[in-house]
Amino acid sequence: MNELLSIKDKIALVTGRANPKLAENVSKNLKVPLSTVDIKTFKDGEIQVYYEETIRGKNVFIIQPTFSPSDNIIELLMLIDAAKRASAASIIAVVPYFGYARQDRKDKARTSIGAKLMANLYTVAGINRLITMDLHQDQIQGFFEIPVDHLYSSALFIPYIKDLNLDNLCIVSPDTGGTKRASSYAKFLSCELAIGYKQRSRANEVDSLQIIGDVKDKNVIIVDDIIDTAGTLAKAAKEIKDAGAKSIMAVCPHALLSGKGVENLENSYIEKLITTDSIPLCVPSSKIEVLSTAPLLANIITCVMNNCSIEQHFTPF
Ligand code: R5P
């Protein structure tokens, strides 16, 4: 009987409540409807999920970026658990923004490794594969003992930047941790590179940031993976402006924009921020342009189902 089913009939596309708009766009691109799932929150805050249609023998793709609040994580775990208990053939977590990725090592004597804990939780809950995008560090893939399809938003940003036809272009990483990412952009765009030397004494507060490299009279594009409070971005933009840059833009896949993030961006020297829909924008800003990851995610889901290579997407640039 299974031989008679098309690939699309073997997929159950599911969304949690973190980013239903993205899931709807993936569904449109794939031409596979979203499965109906009832998700409730009880008065005490507990979450319950219920698949309203059978998913027995289906490959269940659950789209849920895990930005704050942590309920997004719990909801994903519940969706995985319910799919496992409903006899899904395989369970694939599609997590375009992987929360806790910044906690990827034990950098103090008695701290946890949040990213590894998340990997353990999703695996124990029952996923067979993870599809994710722009992990804070590539090595997080190794926290999993199952396949991880790690995508890069540069597939969207590089063509966008090329279309701008900017002369005298300079790519800037706002901190040394992002040097590899920024240098790949610079190599691909055949342009110059500068690096920010950022010092923090606590999370979300930038003590100092110096730019190493020449940005004078350059059209600068800052490349980062996460914008949280936009403190790093604003500080980097100020230093770059003071050093005589002609224009300053930023590209970043995951715009959390927590706290005063949008305000900090609005008040900064950043003229434009190009981001993705891995996280839904809560506060609008005329400075922000969003590129959708939906066609890319739909393409990868198709590749996974057809056992096609995703090498062209896996190669960063
Ligand atoms: C840090 O390693 C990340 O790549 C980002 O630069 C950081 O998370 C941005 O945080 P914020 O916007 O709060 O300065």
mmCIF file of C-alpha atoms and ligand atoms in Angstrom:
data_model
loop_
_atom_site.group_PDB
_atom_site.id
_atom_site.type_symbol
_atom_site.label_atom_id
_atom_site.label_comp_id
_atom_site.label_asym_id
_atom_site.label_seq_id
_atom_site.Cartn_x
_atom_site.Cartn_y
_atom_site.Cartn_z
ATOM 1 C CA MET A 1 0.000 0.000 0.000
ATOM 2 C CA ASN A 2 2.856 2.392 0.888
ATOM 3 C CA GLU A 3 4.314 2.084 -2.620
ATOM 4 C CA LEU A 4 1.133 3.705 -3.892
ATOM 5 C CA LEU A 5 1.628 6.806 -1.759
ATOM 6 C CA SER A 6 3.484 9.817 -3.111
ATOM 7 C CA ILE A 7 6.270 11.441 -1.099
ATOM 8 C CA LYS A 8 3.885 14.227 -0.052
ATOM 9 C CA ASP A 9 1.430 11.715 1.387
ATOM 10 C CA LYS A 10 4.192 10.393 3.611
ATOM 11 C CA ILE A 11 4.800 13.796 5.219
ATOM 12 C CA ALA A 12 2.985 15.290 8.175
ATOM 13 C CA LEU A 13 3.928 18.964 8.424
ATOM 14 C CA VAL A 14 3.356 20.313 11.899
ATOM 15 C CA THR A 15 3.839 23.634 13.615
ATOM 16 C CA GLY A 16 4.066 24.600 17.241
ATOM 17 C CA ARG A 17 2.977 28.068 18.308
ATOM 18 C CA ALA A 18 6.411 29.729 18.058
ATOM 19 C CA ASN A 19 6.294 30.735 14.394
ATOM 20 C CA PRO A 20 3.111 29.541 12.626
ATOM 21 C CA LYS A 21 3.556 32.092 9.822
ATOM 22 C CA LEU A 22 6.861 30.552 8.811
ATOM 23 C CA ALA A 23 5.258 27.079 8.913
ATOM 24 C CA GLU A 24 2.396 28.285 6.696
ATOM 25 C CA ASN A 25 4.931 29.591 4.174
ATOM 26 C CA VAL A 26 6.828 26.302 4.219
ATOM 27 C CA SER A 27 3.509 24.515 3.698
ATOM 28 C CA LYS A 28 2.722 26.751 0.686
ATOM 29 C CA ASN A 29 6.162 26.140 -0.807
ATOM 30 C CA LEU A 30 5.931 22.383 -0.274
ATOM 31 C CA LYS A 31 2.285 22.217 -1.305
ATOM 32 C CA VAL A 32 1.662 20.046 1.752
ATOM 33 C CA PRO A 33 -1.016 21.238 4.195
ATOM 34 C CA LEU A 34 -0.224 21.681 7.867
ATOM 35 C CA SER A 35 -1.578 18.849 10.022
ATOM 36 C CA THR A 36 -4.136 19.891 12.581
ATOM 37 C CA VAL A 37 -2.781 19.767 16.085
ATOM 38 C CA ASP A 38 -4.592 21.015 19.151
ATOM 39 C CA ILE A 39 -2.177 22.771 21.505
ATOM 40 C CA LYS A 40 -3.475 24.012 24.846
ATOM 41 C CA THR A 41 -2.007 25.834 27.785
ATOM 42 C CA PHE A 42 -3.700 25.116 31.082
ATOM 43 C CA LYS A 43 -4.244 27.827 33.681
ATOM 44 C CA ASP A 44 -1.145 26.693 35.594
ATOM 45 C CA GLY A 45 0.981 27.053 32.431
ATOM 46 C CA GLU A 46 1.276 23.354 31.510
ATOM 47 C CA ILE A 47 1.125 22.576 27.795
ATOM 48 C CA GLN A 48 -0.778 19.712 26.190
ATOM 49 C CA VAL A 49 -0.640 18.725 22.520
ATOM 50 C CA TYR A 50 -2.945 16.456 20.518
ATOM 51 C CA TYR A 51 -2.580 15.393 16.865
ATOM 52 C CA GLU A 52 -6.128 15.568 15.530
ATOM 53 C CA GLU A 53 -5.428 13.285 12.578
ATOM 54 C CA THR A 54 -3.458 10.076 12.250
ATOM 55 C CA ILE A 55 0.290 10.368 11.753
ATOM 56 C CA ARG A 56 0.924 6.614 11.929
ATOM 57 C CA GLY A 57 3.727 5.723 9.524
ATOM 58 C CA LYS A 58 4.291 9.375 8.522
ATOM 59 C CA ASN A 59 7.516 11.336 8.477
ATOM 60 C CA VAL A 60 6.615 14.129 10.864
ATOM 61 C CA PHE A 61 8.375 17.465 10.315
ATOM 62 C CA ILE A 62 7.809 19.745 13.314
ATOM 63 C CA ILE A 63 8.590 23.417 12.664
ATOM 64 C CA GLN A 64 9.426 25.222 15.880
ATOM 65 C CA PRO A 65 12.238 27.751 16.429
ATOM 66 C CA THR A 66 13.188 27.691 20.102
ATOM 67 C CA PHE A 67 13.629 31.328 21.039
ATOM 68 C CA SER A 68 12.425 32.513 24.453
ATOM 69 C CA PRO A 69 10.110 31.804 26.292
ATOM 70 C CA SER A 70 11.241 28.285 27.168
ATOM 71 C CA ASP A 71 7.646 27.137 26.588
ATOM 72 C CA ASN A 72 8.636 26.964 22.907
ATOM 73 C CA ILE A 73 11.105 24.238 23.877
ATOM 74 C CA ILE A 74 8.624 22.362 26.070
ATOM 75 C CA GLU A 75 6.022 22.561 23.297
ATOM 76 C CA LEU A 76 8.491 21.101 20.794
ATOM 77 C CA LEU A 77 9.343 18.287 23.216
ATOM 78 C CA MET A 78 5.650 17.511 23.726
ATOM 79 C CA LEU A 79 5.049 17.469 19.948
ATOM 80 C CA ILE A 80 7.985 15.073 19.517
ATOM 81 C CA ASP A 81 6.792 12.841 22.351
ATOM 82 C CA ALA A 82 3.218 12.722 21.041
ATOM 83 C CA ALA A 83 4.429 11.929 17.496
ATOM 84 C CA LYS A 84 6.597 9.084 18.822
ATOM 85 C CA ARG A 85 3.674 7.639 20.793
ATOM 86 C CA ALA A 86 1.398 7.993 17.733
ATOM 87 C CA SER A 87 3.704 5.670 15.708
ATOM 88 C CA ALA A 88 5.293 8.222 13.365
ATOM 89 C CA ALA A 89 7.776 6.604 10.972
ATOM 90 C CA SER A 90 10.322 9.332 11.683
ATOM 91 C CA ILE A 91 10.364 12.646 13.516
ATOM 92 C CA ILE A 92 12.307 15.583 12.180
ATOM 93 C CA ALA A 93 12.628 18.748 14.251
ATOM 94 C CA VAL A 94 12.870 21.817 12.011
ATOM 95 C CA VAL A 95 14.406 24.394 14.330
ATOM 96 C CA PRO A 96 15.608 27.340 12.249
ATOM 97 C CA TYR A 97 16.689 29.166 15.419
ATOM 98 C CA PHE A 98 18.253 26.760 17.935
ATOM 99 C CA GLY A 99 17.864 28.340 21.374
ATOM 100 C CA TYR A 100 20.647 27.972 23.979
ATOM 101 C CA ALA A 101 23.240 27.646 21.200
ATOM 102 C CA ARG A 102 25.344 30.389 22.783
ATOM 103 C CA GLN A 103 25.940 28.103 25.774
ATOM 104 C CA ASP A 104 28.115 25.718 23.824
ATOM 105 C CA ARG A 105 30.991 25.055 26.239
ATOM 106 C CA LYS A 106 31.899 25.064 29.897
ATOM 107 C CA ASP A 107 33.620 28.434 30.039
ATOM 108 C CA LYS A 108 33.358 28.898 33.809
ATOM 109 C CA ALA A 109 33.998 26.475 36.640
ATOM 110 C CA ARG A 110 30.405 25.554 37.463
ATOM 111 C CA THR A 111 28.242 26.385 34.470
ATOM 112 C CA SER A 112 26.019 24.191 32.300
ATOM 113 C CA ILE A 113 26.321 23.539 28.565
ATOM 114 C CA GLY A 114 22.818 24.536 27.490
ATOM 115 C CA ALA A 115 23.221 23.596 23.812
ATOM 116 C CA LYS A 116 24.256 20.023 24.702
ATOM 117 C CA LEU A 117 21.364 19.720 27.143
ATOM 118 C CA MET A 118 18.918 20.788 24.379
ATOM 119 C CA ALA A 119 20.462 18.199 22.029
ATOM 120 C CA ASN A 120 19.979 15.509 24.695
ATOM 121 C CA LEU A 121 16.385 16.551 25.363
ATOM 122 C CA TYR A 122 15.298 16.512 21.708
ATOM 123 C CA THR A 123 17.040 13.189 21.083
ATOM 124 C CA VAL A 124 15.619 11.482 24.176
ATOM 125 C CA ALA A 125 12.164 12.822 23.289
ATOM 126 C CA GLY A 126 12.491 10.988 19.977
ATOM 127 C CA ILE A 127 13.781 12.995 17.003
ATOM 128 C CA ASN A 128 15.544 11.112 14.216
ATOM 129 C CA ARG A 129 16.951 14.206 12.524
ATOM 130 C CA LEU A 130 17.406 17.924 13.125
ATOM 131 C CA ILE A 131 17.151 20.587 10.438
ATOM 132 C CA THR A 132 18.542 23.869 11.721
ATOM 133 C CA MET A 133 20.160 27.063 10.485
ATOM 134 C CA ASP A 134 23.178 29.157 11.463
ATOM 135 C CA LEU A 135 24.055 27.494 14.736
ATOM 136 C CA HIS A 136 26.083 29.815 16.945
ATOM 137 C CA GLN A 137 29.009 27.419 16.426
ATOM 138 C CA ASP A 138 29.121 24.675 13.786
ATOM 139 C CA GLN A 139 30.491 22.206 16.367
ATOM 140 C CA ILE A 140 27.052 21.983 18.027
ATOM 141 C CA GLN A 141 26.217 19.479 15.268
ATOM 142 C CA GLY A 142 28.493 17.073 17.140
ATOM 143 C CA PHE A 143 26.284 17.270 20.251
ATOM 144 C CA PHE A 144 23.846 15.024 18.366
ATOM 145 C CA GLU A 145 24.254 11.318 17.531
ATOM 146 C CA ILE A 146 21.638 11.628 14.756
ATOM 147 C CA PRO A 147 21.876 13.438 11.391
ATOM 148 C CA VAL A 148 21.882 17.246 11.573
ATOM 149 C CA ASP A 149 21.155 19.200 8.403
ATOM 150 C CA HIS A 150 22.769 22.546 9.154
ATOM 151 C CA LEU A 151 21.777 25.303 6.734
ATOM 152 C CA TYR A 152 23.313 28.716 6.204
ATOM 153 C CA SER A 153 21.347 31.917 5.670
ATOM 154 C CA SER A 154 24.260 33.163 3.569
ATOM 155 C CA ALA A 155 22.418 31.344 0.772
ATOM 156 C CA LEU A 156 19.899 34.204 1.069
ATOM 157 C CA PHE A 157 22.185 37.052 2.137
ATOM 158 C CA ILE A 158 25.035 36.667 -0.361
ATOM 159 C CA PRO A 159 22.824 37.053 -3.477
ATOM 160 C CA TYR A 160 21.076 39.976 -1.741
ATOM 161 C CA ILE A 161 24.403 41.727 -1.063
ATOM 162 C CA LYS A 162 25.641 41.029 -4.605
ATOM 163 C CA ASP A 163 22.502 42.637 -6.026
ATOM 164 C CA LEU A 164 23.298 45.849 -4.115
ATOM 165 C CA ASN A 165 26.386 46.304 -6.313
ATOM 166 C CA LEU A 166 28.217 48.206 -3.594
ATOM 167 C CA ASP A 167 31.727 49.402 -4.371
ATOM 168 C CA ASN A 168 34.436 49.601 -1.712
ATOM 169 C CA LEU A 169 32.683 46.909 0.319
ATOM 170 C CA CYS A 170 34.010 45.792 3.696
ATOM 171 C CA ILE A 171 32.550 42.946 5.795
ATOM 172 C CA VAL A 172 32.870 43.369 9.554
ATOM 173 C CA SER A 173 32.476 40.766 12.286
ATOM 174 C CA PRO A 174 31.495 42.592 15.494
ATOM 175 C CA ASP A 175 33.452 40.090 17.603
ATOM 176 C CA THR A 176 36.298 37.641 17.228
ATOM 177 C CA GLY A 177 33.889 34.658 17.599
ATOM 178 C CA GLY A 178 32.308 35.576 14.262
ATOM 179 C CA THR A 179 35.593 35.919 12.355
ATOM 180 C CA LYS A 180 35.255 32.645 10.425
ATOM 181 C CA ARG A 181 31.727 33.530 9.307
ATOM 182 C CA ALA A 182 32.651 37.077 8.252
ATOM 183 C CA SER A 183 35.847 36.009 6.495
ATOM 184 C CA SER A 184 33.848 33.500 4.418
ATOM 185 C CA TYR A 185 31.513 36.324 3.358
ATOM 186 C CA ALA A 186 34.498 38.536 2.489
ATOM 187 C CA LYS A 187 36.137 35.746 0.511
ATOM 188 C CA PHE A 188 32.951 35.010 -1.373
ATOM 189 C CA LEU A 189 32.293 38.683 -2.121
ATOM 190 C CA SER A 190 35.998 39.352 -2.877
ATOM 191 C CA CYS A 191 36.100 42.295 -0.509
ATOM 192 C CA GLU A 192 37.919 43.469 2.601
ATOM 193 C CA LEU A 193 37.394 42.253 6.141
ATOM 194 C CA ALA A 194 37.565 43.970 9.533
ATOM 195 C CA ILE A 195 37.032 42.474 12.997
ATOM 196 C CA GLY A 196 35.632 43.913 16.201
ATOM 197 C CA TYR A 197 37.430 43.174 19.442
ATOM 198 C CA LYS A 198 34.539 43.062 21.906
ATOM 199 C CA GLN A 199 34.833 42.782 25.652
ATOM 200 C CA ARG A 200 31.940 41.996 27.970
ATOM 201 C CA SER A 201 31.945 41.578 31.735
ATOM 202 C CA ARG A 202 28.345 40.290 31.705
ATOM 203 C CA ALA A 203 25.838 39.006 29.155
ATOM 204 C CA ASN A 204 24.064 41.599 26.975
ATOM 205 C CA GLU A 205 26.401 44.418 28.047
ATOM 206 C CA VAL A 206 29.269 45.493 25.846
ATOM 207 C CA ASP A 207 32.127 47.112 27.812
ATOM 208 C CA SER A 208 34.295 48.000 24.848
ATOM 209 C CA LEU A 209 34.586 47.274 21.170
ATOM 210 C CA GLN A 210 37.450 48.261 18.897
ATOM 211 C CA ILE A 211 37.511 47.713 15.155
ATOM 212 C CA ILE A 212 40.654 46.113 13.773
ATOM 213 C CA GLY A 213 40.968 46.913 10.081
ATOM 214 C CA ASP A 214 40.346 49.812 7.708
ATOM 215 C CA VAL A 215 36.725 50.875 7.260
ATOM 216 C CA LYS A 216 37.329 54.494 6.188
ATOM 217 C CA ASP A 217 35.164 55.474 3.180
ATOM 218 C CA LYS A 218 33.912 51.887 2.946
ATOM 219 C CA ASN A 219 30.396 50.570 2.507
ATOM 220 C CA VAL A 220 30.322 48.325 5.545
ATOM 221 C CA ILE A 221 28.164 45.260 6.127
ATOM 222 C CA ILE A 222 28.269 43.840 9.635
ATOM 223 C CA VAL A 223 27.691 40.069 9.749
ATOM 224 C CA ASP A 224 26.519 38.435 12.983
ATOM 225 C CA ASP A 225 24.503 35.301 13.804
ATOM 226 C CA ILE A 226 22.293 36.667 16.590
ATOM 227 C CA ILE A 227 21.058 40.116 17.493
ATOM 228 C CA ASP A 228 19.745 39.997 21.014
ATOM 229 C CA THR A 229 19.557 43.475 22.577
ATOM 230 C CA ALA A 230 21.351 44.986 19.549
ATOM 231 C CA GLY A 231 23.980 46.341 21.955
ATOM 232 C CA THR A 232 26.806 44.712 20.025
ATOM 233 C CA LEU A 233 25.454 45.960 16.706
ATOM 234 C CA ALA A 234 24.925 49.547 17.901
ATOM 235 C CA LYS A 235 28.371 49.711 19.504
ATOM 236 C CA ALA A 236 30.077 48.235 16.443
ATOM 237 C CA ALA A 237 28.210 50.664 14.163
ATOM 238 C CA LYS A 238 29.311 53.637 16.287
ATOM 239 C CA GLU A 239 32.976 52.593 16.161
ATOM 240 C CA ILE A 240 32.710 51.978 12.405
ATOM 241 C CA LYS A 241 31.057 55.382 11.872
ATOM 242 C CA ASP A 242 33.725 57.111 13.986
ATOM 243 C CA ALA A 243 36.364 55.416 11.849
ATOM 244 C CA GLY A 244 34.896 57.125 8.765
ATOM 245 C CA ALA A 245 32.723 54.486 7.038
ATOM 246 C CA LYS A 246 30.537 55.698 4.174
ATOM 247 C CA SER A 247 27.509 53.505 4.945
ATOM 248 C CA ILE A 248 26.684 50.760 7.449
ATOM 249 C CA MET A 249 24.265 47.852 7.042
ATOM 250 C CA ALA A 250 23.945 44.564 8.892
ATOM 251 C CA VAL A 251 22.943 41.034 7.969
ATOM 252 C CA CYS A 252 21.956 38.557 10.667
ATOM 253 C CA PRO A 253 19.719 35.465 10.461
ATOM 254 C CA HIS A 254 18.366 35.514 14.014
ATOM 255 C CA ALA A 255 16.973 38.867 15.180
ATOM 256 C CA LEU A 256 15.766 38.196 18.718
ATOM 257 C CA LEU A 257 15.584 41.922 19.432
ATOM 258 C CA SER A 258 14.904 41.396 23.134
ATOM 259 C CA GLY A 259 14.322 44.215 25.594
ATOM 260 C CA LYS A 260 15.159 47.516 23.926
ATOM 261 C CA GLY A 261 16.509 45.749 20.835
ATOM 262 C CA VAL A 262 14.385 47.589 18.270
ATOM 263 C CA GLU A 263 14.944 50.931 20.020
ATOM 264 C CA ASN A 264 18.709 50.318 20.112
ATOM 265 C CA LEU A 265 18.653 49.472 16.419
ATOM 266 C CA GLU A 266 16.541 52.543 15.565
ATOM 267 C CA ASN A 267 18.937 54.829 17.480
ATOM 268 C CA SER A 268 22.068 53.291 15.959
ATOM 269 C CA TYR A 269 24.119 54.157 12.884
ATOM 270 C CA ILE A 270 22.829 50.988 11.178
ATOM 271 C CA GLU A 271 20.970 52.128 8.075
ATOM 272 C CA LYS A 272 19.388 48.765 7.351
ATOM 273 C CA LEU A 273 19.236 45.321 8.944
ATOM 274 C CA ILE A 274 18.538 42.324 6.727
ATOM 275 C CA THR A 275 17.331 39.343 8.684
ATOM 276 C CA THR A 276 15.228 36.193 8.233
ATOM 277 C CA ASP A 277 11.909 34.915 9.501
ATOM 278 C CA SER A 278 13.528 32.311 11.799
ATOM 279 C CA ILE A 279 12.092 34.498 14.567
ATOM 280 C CA PRO A 280 8.859 36.473 14.045
ATOM 281 C CA LEU A 281 9.298 40.224 14.412
ATOM 282 C CA CYS A 282 7.217 41.540 17.311
ATOM 283 C CA VAL A 283 7.909 45.254 16.874
ATOM 284 C CA PRO A 284 8.032 46.732 13.377
ATOM 285 C CA SER A 285 10.965 48.872 12.256
ATOM 286 C CA SER A 286 11.495 50.645 8.951
ATOM 287 C CA LYS A 287 15.174 49.685 9.221
ATOM 288 C CA ILE A 288 14.436 45.943 9.072
ATOM 289 C CA GLU A 289 13.966 43.858 5.941
ATOM 290 C CA VAL A 290 13.050 40.179 6.333
ATOM 291 C CA LEU A 291 14.033 37.475 3.851
ATOM 292 C CA SER A 292 12.016 34.280 4.144
ATOM 293 C CA THR A 293 13.683 30.955 4.854
ATOM 294 C CA ALA A 294 10.526 29.083 3.811
ATOM 295 C CA PRO A 295 11.650 28.168 0.239
ATOM 296 C CA LEU A 296 14.985 26.917 1.594
ATOM 297 C CA LEU A 297 13.331 24.830 4.347
ATOM 298 C CA ALA A 298 10.798 23.405 1.883
ATOM 299 C CA ASN A 299 13.640 22.485 -0.453
ATOM 300 C CA ILE A 300 15.541 20.687 2.330
ATOM 301 C CA ILE A 301 12.422 18.799 3.447
ATOM 302 C CA THR A 302 11.998 17.628 -0.161
ATOM 303 C CA CYS A 303 15.662 16.564 -0.298
ATOM 304 C CA VAL A 304 15.322 14.642 2.985
ATOM 305 C CA MET A 305 12.218 12.847 1.727
ATOM 306 C CA ASN A 306 13.813 12.014 -1.636
ATOM 307 C CA ASN A 307 17.161 11.056 -0.107
ATOM 308 C CA CYS A 308 18.828 13.725 -2.280
ATOM 309 C CA SER A 309 22.097 15.366 -1.371
ATOM 310 C CA ILE A 310 21.871 18.712 0.393
ATOM 311 C CA GLU A 311 25.573 19.359 -0.139
ATOM 312 C CA GLN A 312 24.957 22.572 -2.055
ATOM 313 C CA HIS A 313 23.080 23.959 0.976
ATOM 314 C CA PHE A 314 25.485 22.515 3.519
ATOM 315 C CA THR A 315 28.489 24.257 2.016
ATOM 316 C CA PRO A 316 28.385 27.613 3.781
ATOM 317 C CA PHE A 317 28.790 29.855 0.778
HETATM 318 C C1 R5P B 1 27.630 36.640 20.455
HETATM 319 O O1 R5P B 1 28.558 35.833 20.452
HETATM 320 C C2 R5P B 1 26.630 36.701 19.349
HETATM 321 O O2 R5P B 1 27.194 36.363 18.122
HETATM 322 C C3 R5P B 1 25.971 38.080 19.250
HETATM 323 O O3 R5P B 1 26.948 39.033 18.885
HETATM 324 C C4 R5P B 1 25.327 38.486 20.543
HETATM 325 O O4 R5P B 1 24.484 37.463 21.016
HETATM 326 C C5 R5P B 1 24.526 39.770 20.367
HETATM 327 O O5 R5P B 1 23.976 40.131 21.596
HETATM 328 P P1 R5P B 1 23.471 41.637 21.847
HETATM 329 O O6 R5P B 1 22.641 42.004 20.657
HETATM 330 O O7 R5P B 1 22.667 41.570 23.124
HETATM 331 O O8 R5P B 1 24.692 42.497 21.999
#
